[in-house]
Amino acid sequence: MLIRTRRRSEANPSEITPREVYQRRRDFLRGGLALGAGLVLPAAGQGSAALEYTPGSFSTDEKPTPYEDVTTYNNFFELGTGKADPARNAHLLTTEPWTVVVDGACSNPGRYALEDFLRPWELEERIYRLRCVEGWSMVIPWVGFELNRVLRKAEPDGSARYVAFESVLDPDNLPGQRRPVLEWPYTEGLRLDEAKHPLTLLAVGLYGDALPNQNGAPLRLVVPWKYGFKSIKSIVRIRFTEVEPTTAWNLAQPNEYGFYSNVNPDVPHPRWSQRTERRIGELRRRRTLMFNGYGDEVAHLYEGMDLKRYF
Amino acid sequence: MPPFVWWLALSAGLLPGAWLAARIGGAFGGLGVNPIERLLADTGTVAMIVLLVALAVTPLRRLTGWAAIGRLRRMLGLLAFAYASTHFVVWFGVDLFFDLLLILDDLTTRPYAMAGFGAWLILLLLALTSTRRAVALLGRNWVRLHRAVYLAGVLAVVHIVWLTRADYRDAMLYTLVLGLLLSLRVVWALNQRRRARGEPARNGVV
């Protein structure tokens, strides 16, 4: 088993094994893997909360933003509109049990318990830049697997052109969903070729451990060349569609948030010039890179498109 | 009004500044993960609130009949200007780091930035003409000029409304308070005009 979700009743392994010890063990495993390529990872230890994963391709060597900052400063409007709210209200999101539905225009739809959904996938670490539309950025070590694996398994029909995502809906417990700040549940979408791109990740971990609730546990999307809000959190449904799916921010402010929302310094948001950004932890702004610096990998997806019109 | 009331009001007005300064120094949990964004937001919030307090002096004086609180008005207005100026300096000097291209880009293409800048320009003009000498020199025109503070209030609220992208609770609160303060003045002005024509006032607000 590659990932094991803990029941609430079980002791937290961090209470049993000091973090430094299992951290060393992971480092040892990873080191061993790097040395003896092809070495098969031993099965996970007795219910370790830390994930087993391999270093992935496409990782940046930029310095990751501290764990503390990544987990206490972010947007997750279901848990509140302030950027400290998600961490403060994280306990209100229940992630057990969790079901993921894959459906729509595909020949192998399914309804999975999270454990079964994750079981086939090997996890890898991807250190990605994340650029928020508000003009700040981070470098985040995600642990996850390519979304494309899920797509291949679902076998989309020839008519499928988009993938739609839906986030958790639980207004009884999630304080942000009791007010119509956005249309709930939060929805997002990608064109099928964007979804298939090897950079597009489904993340289940952060800094080697399971995703904290405030960062979109237990399963979230990461699309590193698009603004952060495209990377929908706490996914309950992945659906193949023939027409462009609705997205929560596009419904709220269509003139400000397009379907594509590629990071683009030349297309300003009405509220924010997108020319520069502030990397969390730095004093001065830095220039924003086209496609958040992933142009070599993804620019071909948009060849011939007017990105000012399809923003 | 005993002088200590004036000093008390000034000290209260300086407290948010001291609190911001302490947080810059790391006290009270500091400024958090994105300190410059926090500083920009908090100086703006304090400037907005102090401006609303300054705008509330005259209506309060009329409602309570306590004429002496009118003497707090200039001090509160200057305090609002000081916070707005801090907000302005944090924006172009710390956030945009004197990058003229970015500053001009904001001021020419983003309506919320224009509104905020306009509010600050008005407050600057009023601060410059807040001296006794200016009052004496401008005579009746001083009153006319300083009515522009209402426009500054409207622009400041518009700045916040246009800046808000999803959660309008704060913006609506400011709008409501400003709306109330301004409508009181409108009602009074209309009644005054009626009285001047010898008609009775139409409502209870005199």
XYZ file of C-alpha atoms in Angstrom:
517
model
C 0.000 0.000 0.000
C 1.430 3.314 -1.012
C -0.677 5.606 1.061
C -2.522 4.784 4.201
C -5.083 7.076 5.656
C -5.212 6.970 9.403
C -8.383 6.477 11.366
C -9.005 9.094 13.987
C -8.898 6.481 16.725
C -5.374 5.386 15.869
C -2.421 6.902 17.618
C -0.695 9.495 15.547
C 2.613 7.942 14.543
C 4.354 11.172 15.350
C 3.431 10.349 18.922
C 5.330 7.081 18.625
C 8.283 7.810 16.385
C 10.074 11.120 16.742
C 9.866 13.066 13.534
C 13.659 13.249 13.151
C 13.859 9.478 13.188
C 11.337 8.800 10.471
C 12.672 11.744 8.525
C 16.132 10.106 8.611
C 14.578 6.833 7.563
C 12.934 8.488 4.581
C 16.150 10.217 3.662
C 17.879 6.856 3.852
C 15.279 5.263 1.623
C 15.468 8.057 -0.859
C 19.245 8.001 -0.830
C 19.167 4.270 -1.412
C 16.808 4.751 -4.280
C 19.028 7.325 -5.900
C 22.064 5.058 -5.559
C 20.576 1.774 -6.641
C 18.233 2.810 -9.409
C 15.431 0.354 -9.778
C 15.461 -0.607 -6.139
C 11.882 -1.321 -5.179
C 10.559 0.715 -2.281
C 9.765 -1.413 0.724
C 6.131 -1.326 1.738
C 5.157 1.460 4.044
C 6.012 0.922 7.666
C 3.492 0.458 10.418
C 1.035 3.228 9.580
C 3.469 6.032 8.975
C 1.776 9.356 8.350
C 4.703 10.250 6.153
C 4.170 9.220 2.553
C 6.370 6.943 0.482
C 7.361 8.624 -2.733
C 10.120 9.042 -5.262
C 11.617 12.306 -6.462
C 9.690 13.310 -9.553
C 10.616 14.884 -12.828
C 9.921 18.587 -13.483
C 10.882 19.700 -9.965
C 12.408 23.138 -9.652
C 15.569 23.498 -7.592
C 14.336 26.794 -6.174
C 14.216 26.960 -2.416
C 10.878 25.709 -1.062
C 8.751 28.129 0.944
C 8.739 27.124 4.631
C 6.070 24.564 5.607
C 4.741 26.996 8.197
C 4.046 29.647 5.525
C 2.524 27.225 3.019
C 0.097 25.908 5.615
C -0.910 29.150 7.344
C -1.255 31.530 4.405
C -3.520 30.517 1.568
C -6.982 30.828 0.099
C -9.601 28.159 0.729
C -12.842 30.126 0.864
C -14.800 27.122 2.142
C -12.888 27.667 5.379
C -13.066 31.467 5.330
C -12.019 34.391 3.148
C -9.047 35.562 5.227
C -5.748 33.940 4.385
C -5.239 32.767 7.970
C -8.788 31.331 8.092
C -8.077 28.002 6.330
C -5.512 26.949 8.953
C -7.687 28.208 11.796
C -10.784 26.361 10.557
C -9.033 23.296 9.150
C -10.534 21.021 11.811
C -14.032 21.687 10.423
C -13.287 19.780 7.228
C -13.935 16.056 7.589
C -11.864 13.919 5.218
C -12.884 10.470 6.451
C -14.636 8.797 4.803
C -13.942 10.383 1.398
C -15.404 9.381 -1.909
C -14.197 10.373 -5.363
C -16.524 10.036 -8.329
C -15.136 9.753 -11.852
C -17.890 10.032 -14.452
C -19.190 11.789 -17.534
C -18.141 11.019 -21.094
C -15.936 8.001 -20.395
C -16.250 4.252 -20.704
C -14.866 3.358 -17.275
C -16.551 5.594 -14.721
C -16.292 4.803 -11.043
C -17.147 5.728 -7.525
C -14.213 5.126 -5.235
C -13.435 5.227 -1.573
C -10.349 7.401 -1.349
C -8.098 4.479 -0.376
C -9.168 2.502 -3.427
C -8.853 5.524 -5.662
C -5.257 6.089 -4.577
C -4.103 2.502 -4.331
C -2.847 1.993 -7.890
C -0.762 5.129 -8.056
C 2.857 5.495 -7.112
C 3.546 8.802 -5.511
C 6.270 11.217 -6.495
C 7.457 14.540 -5.216
C 7.088 17.575 -7.468
C 8.531 20.872 -6.306
C 6.505 23.467 -8.180
C 6.255 27.220 -8.219
C 2.761 28.417 -7.299
C 1.604 31.840 -8.428
C -1.497 33.347 -6.868
C -3.572 35.754 -8.961
C -3.238 38.216 -6.064
C 0.434 38.722 -6.862
C 2.234 36.475 -4.384
C 4.042 33.229 -5.053
C 5.526 30.227 -3.280
C 7.610 27.149 -4.039
C 5.832 24.042 -2.793
C 6.993 20.412 -2.581
C 3.864 18.466 -3.448
C 3.538 14.705 -3.283
C 1.134 13.187 -5.755
C 0.672 11.542 -9.125
C -0.121 12.669 -12.637
C -3.795 13.339 -13.265
C -3.290 11.681 -16.632
C -3.151 8.279 -14.947
C -6.706 8.727 -13.728
C -7.800 9.912 -17.148
C -6.275 6.905 -18.899
C -7.923 4.523 -16.498
C -11.315 6.182 -16.999
C -10.995 5.904 -20.797
C -12.636 9.134 -21.954
C -14.880 8.946 -25.025
C -13.834 10.585 -28.267
C -16.411 13.262 -27.550
C -14.800 14.310 -24.251
C -12.986 17.631 -24.604
C -12.843 18.938 -21.032
C -12.414 17.693 -17.498
C -14.596 19.249 -14.800
C -13.755 19.186 -11.104
C -15.972 19.632 -8.105
C -14.876 20.386 -4.563
C -16.416 19.294 -1.286
C -19.889 20.636 -0.404
C -20.642 20.627 3.318
C -22.271 23.893 4.424
C -23.191 22.367 7.791
C -19.527 22.198 8.728
C -17.706 24.590 6.404
C -18.322 28.166 7.573
C -17.418 29.759 4.235
C -20.179 27.860 2.440
C -22.881 29.392 4.606
C -22.499 32.664 2.722
C -22.818 33.049 -1.054
C -19.280 34.412 -1.490
C -18.915 32.046 -4.451
C -21.290 29.549 -6.003
C -20.881 26.344 -4.011
C -19.605 23.787 -4.539
C -16.405 25.268 -5.944
C -15.959 24.094 -9.519
C -12.998 24.146 -11.868
C -12.097 22.743 -15.215
C -9.328 22.038 -17.706
C -9.239 21.332 -21.397
C -8.531 17.627 -21.893
C -5.032 18.241 -23.284
C -4.202 20.466 -20.305
C -5.469 17.777 -17.960
C -3.370 15.138 -19.739
C -0.203 17.213 -19.512
C 2.480 15.496 -17.427
C 2.863 18.619 -15.252
C -0.756 18.381 -14.092
C -0.727 16.717 -10.721
C -3.197 15.293 -8.247
C -1.573 15.976 -4.887
C -2.136 14.041 -1.681
C 0.889 15.331 0.225
C 2.961 18.322 1.097
C 6.544 18.272 2.346
C 6.460 14.483 2.477
C 3.441 14.255 4.753
C -0.249 13.920 4.026
C -1.890 17.149 2.854
C -3.120 19.307 5.716
C -6.831 20.101 5.480
C -6.226 23.789 4.812
C -4.244 22.906 1.697
C -7.032 20.837 0.203
C -6.922 17.423 1.849
C -7.255 14.707 0.968
C -6.897 15.231 -2.787
C -6.261 18.396 -4.766
C -5.286 19.461 -8.225
C -2.013 21.278 -8.953
C -1.626 23.033 -12.319
C 1.614 24.969 -11.919
C 1.397 27.188 -15.023
C -2.010 28.563 -14.047
C -3.017 30.886 -11.216
C -3.469 29.094 -7.920
C -7.266 29.158 -7.869
C -7.344 26.718 -10.818
C -5.801 24.110 -8.529
C -9.068 23.042 -6.931
C -8.907 21.610 -3.412
C -10.630 18.690 -1.683
C -11.882 17.079 -4.890
C -14.958 14.856 -4.766
C -15.719 14.575 -8.465
C -13.832 14.398 -11.767
C -16.080 14.479 -14.804
C -15.481 14.346 -18.554
C -17.528 16.852 -20.541
C -18.030 17.845 -24.135
C -18.558 21.542 -23.373
C -16.453 23.919 -21.326
C -17.383 23.369 -17.673
C -18.294 26.181 -15.303
C -15.656 27.454 -12.920
C -16.477 29.124 -9.605
C -14.427 32.286 -10.182
C -15.587 32.674 -13.766
C -19.199 32.544 -12.532
C -18.447 35.165 -9.870
C -16.511 37.670 -12.034
C -16.400 36.634 -15.697
C -14.565 39.789 -16.749
C -11.791 39.124 -14.262
C -11.421 35.352 -14.273
C -11.342 33.499 -17.550
C -11.495 29.760 -18.057
C -7.797 29.444 -18.866
C -6.228 31.707 -16.232
C -2.701 30.994 -17.411
C -0.059 32.974 -15.541
C 0.660 35.775 -18.006
C 2.544 38.986 -17.170
C 1.134 40.670 -20.287
C -2.520 40.227 -19.374
C -3.340 42.319 -16.318
C -6.111 41.397 -13.952
C -8.374 44.438 -13.429
C -7.194 44.628 -9.820
C -3.606 43.529 -10.122
C -0.930 44.179 -12.679
C 0.504 40.734 -13.260
C 3.959 41.959 -14.299
C 5.525 41.265 -10.944
C 4.966 39.086 -7.916
C 6.232 38.822 -4.379
C 7.757 35.473 -3.512
C 6.767 34.780 0.080
C 9.803 35.467 2.241
C 11.298 38.043 -0.105
C 11.157 41.815 0.257
C 11.394 42.921 -3.366
C 9.030 41.942 -6.114
C 10.298 39.766 -8.949
C 9.195 39.671 -12.567
C 6.435 37.208 -13.306
C 7.378 34.607 -15.902
C 5.089 33.635 -18.782
C 3.217 30.431 -17.841
C 4.855 30.821 -14.414
C 8.140 29.691 -15.960
C 6.705 26.487 -17.461
C 6.497 27.882 -21.007
C 8.914 25.337 -22.486
C 6.595 22.576 -21.374
C 3.152 24.058 -22.024
C 3.342 26.916 -24.541
C 2.516 24.541 -27.404
C -0.916 23.891 -25.876
C -1.914 27.451 -26.715
C -0.321 27.897 -30.109
C -2.406 30.152 -32.312
C -4.661 31.238 -29.449
C -5.127 34.894 -28.547
C -4.284 34.714 -24.843
C -5.677 38.202 -24.240
C -9.045 36.954 -25.379
C -8.790 33.492 -23.873
C -7.355 34.746 -20.588
C -13.951 71.004 26.936
C -11.009 70.421 29.221
C -7.719 70.093 27.276
C -7.172 66.545 28.486
C -10.091 65.385 26.319
C -8.224 66.588 23.241
C -5.055 64.817 24.378
C -7.023 61.697 25.218
C -8.555 61.630 21.727
C -5.129 62.168 20.148
C -3.600 59.346 22.192
C -6.446 57.029 21.239
C -5.941 57.994 17.607
C -2.226 57.245 17.787
C -2.774 53.800 19.317
C -3.320 51.999 15.976
C -0.078 53.566 14.754
C 1.780 52.331 17.810
C 0.220 48.904 17.349
C 1.324 48.797 13.673
C 4.830 49.939 14.632
C 5.047 47.279 17.331
C 4.019 44.594 14.844
C 6.649 45.814 12.372
C 9.063 45.244 15.247
C 7.745 41.695 15.670
C 5.420 42.167 18.649
C 1.800 40.879 18.748
C 2.605 38.075 16.325
C 4.336 40.401 13.837
C 2.933 40.980 10.367
C 2.538 37.362 9.326
C 3.564 35.453 6.223
C 3.157 38.315 3.715
C 4.137 41.330 5.849
C 3.990 44.011 3.160
C 0.511 43.014 2.037
C -0.562 42.996 5.700
C 0.936 46.421 6.352
C -0.746 47.849 3.272
C -4.128 46.431 4.241
C -3.904 47.494 7.894
C -2.721 51.064 7.257
C -5.578 51.399 4.777
C -8.133 50.048 7.240
C -6.954 52.401 10.004
C -6.956 55.387 7.623
C -10.530 54.574 6.563
C -11.769 54.218 10.136
C -10.097 57.408 11.402
C -11.472 59.331 8.421
C -14.981 58.091 9.278
C -14.453 59.123 12.906
C -13.349 62.589 11.780
C -16.408 62.811 9.539
C -18.602 61.862 12.496
C -17.549 64.846 14.622
C -19.942 67.390 13.144
C -23.027 65.129 13.121
C -22.232 64.124 16.717
C -21.913 67.746 17.724
C -25.290 68.533 16.251
C -26.993 65.485 17.688
C -25.536 65.849 21.188
C -25.330 69.623 21.297
C -21.820 69.293 22.739
C -20.240 72.115 20.742
C -16.765 71.655 22.197
C -16.066 68.351 20.401
C -15.828 70.399 17.227
C -12.319 71.214 18.391
C -11.321 67.572 17.775
C -12.109 67.820 14.104
C -8.866 69.251 12.743
C -6.730 66.904 14.811
C -8.740 63.845 13.688
C -8.629 64.973 10.069
C -4.861 65.362 10.213
C -4.569 61.966 11.852
C -6.601 60.420 9.018
C -4.267 62.166 6.571
C -1.221 60.771 8.412
C -2.540 57.192 8.212
C -3.583 57.623 4.581
C -0.098 58.954 3.803
C 1.529 55.992 5.521
C -0.707 53.716 3.458
C 0.296 55.634 0.301
C 4.028 55.460 1.101
C 3.841 51.737 1.917
C 2.168 51.218 -1.464
C 4.630 52.985 -3.725
C 7.756 52.860 -1.595
C 7.632 49.397 -0.053
C 5.199 47.318 -2.097
C 6.091 48.696 -5.544
C 9.559 49.841 -4.411
C 9.456 53.177 -6.290
C 8.947 51.359 -9.601
C 7.496 54.272 -11.573
C 6.268 52.066 -14.408
C 4.210 49.918 -12.042
C 2.939 52.973 -10.163
C 1.843 54.729 -13.365
C 0.340 51.481 -14.645
C -1.841 51.240 -11.529
C -2.765 54.928 -11.566
C -3.768 54.944 -15.227
C -5.476 51.578 -15.651
C -6.906 50.568 -12.281
C -9.957 52.561 -11.142
C -9.574 51.521 -7.485
C -6.047 52.957 -7.460
C -7.249 56.202 -9.035
C -9.998 56.541 -6.436
C -7.599 55.923 -3.556
C -5.018 58.306 -4.977
C -7.724 60.937 -5.479
C -8.825 60.591 -1.864
C -5.251 61.021 -0.696
C -4.699 64.103 -2.906
C -7.763 65.762 -1.406
C -6.625 64.956 2.128
C -3.201 66.383 1.257
C -4.750 69.633 0.058
C -6.905 69.879 3.159
C -3.957 69.123 5.442
C -1.912 71.862 3.767
C -4.728 74.358 4.308
C -5.466 73.295 7.872
C -3.381 76.015 9.528
C -4.893 79.054 11.214
C -3.208 81.242 8.616
C -4.855 79.324 5.783
C -8.252 79.583 7.467
C -7.826 83.343 7.798
C -6.482 83.748 4.280
C -9.157 81.692 2.535
C -12.125 83.081 4.469
C -15.421 81.713 3.101
C -13.546 79.706 0.496
C -11.919 77.666 3.245
C -15.305 76.190 4.193
C -16.076 75.466 0.558
C -12.689 73.841 0.024
C -12.925 71.715 3.127
C -16.294 70.335 2.084
C -14.172 68.272 -0.320
C -13.581 65.962 2.649
C -16.965 64.382 1.815
C -15.643 63.584 -1.640
C -12.475 62.133 -0.073
C -14.691 59.915 2.106
C -16.684 58.736 -0.901
C -13.523 58.056 -2.917
C -11.963 56.140 -0.017
C -15.030 53.908 0.302
C -15.190 53.430 -3.467
C -11.488 52.495 -3.359
C -12.267 49.708 -0.904
C -15.428 48.515 -2.668
C -13.595 48.281 -6.013
C -10.682 46.527 -4.373
C -12.869 43.868 -2.800
C -13.240 40.764 -4.884
C -15.495 38.454 -2.939
C -16.208 39.173 0.703
C -17.991 42.532 0.938
C -18.675 42.662 4.675
C -16.059 45.311 5.553
C -16.731 47.338 2.425
C -20.461 47.360 3.145
C -19.899 48.473 6.738
C -17.841 51.481 5.609
C -20.410 52.297 2.937
C -23.210 52.167 5.490
C -21.459 54.393 8.033
C -20.421 56.937 5.405
C -23.907 56.857 3.891
C -25.439 57.565 7.284
C -23.026 60.417 8.066
C -23.527 62.045 4.695
C -27.304 61.651 4.596
C -27.598 63.365 7.992
C -25.849 66.364 6.485
C -28.085 66.319 3.431
C -31.208 66.266 5.620
C -29.871 69.150 7.705
C -28.942 71.182 4.653
C -32.423 70.699 3.155
C -34.117 71.694 6.413
C -31.952 74.755 6.687
C -32.996 75.815 3.226
C -36.669 75.290 4.128
C -36.294 77.327 7.287
C -34.651 80.087 5.318
C -37.806 80.140 3.182
C -40.006 80.135 6.286
C -41.259 76.539 5.865
C -41.339 74.079 8.771
C -38.832 71.202 8.890
C -40.251 68.005 7.394
C -38.916 65.510 9.907
C -37.636 65.017 13.392
C -33.992 65.579 12.564
C -33.367 69.265 13.210
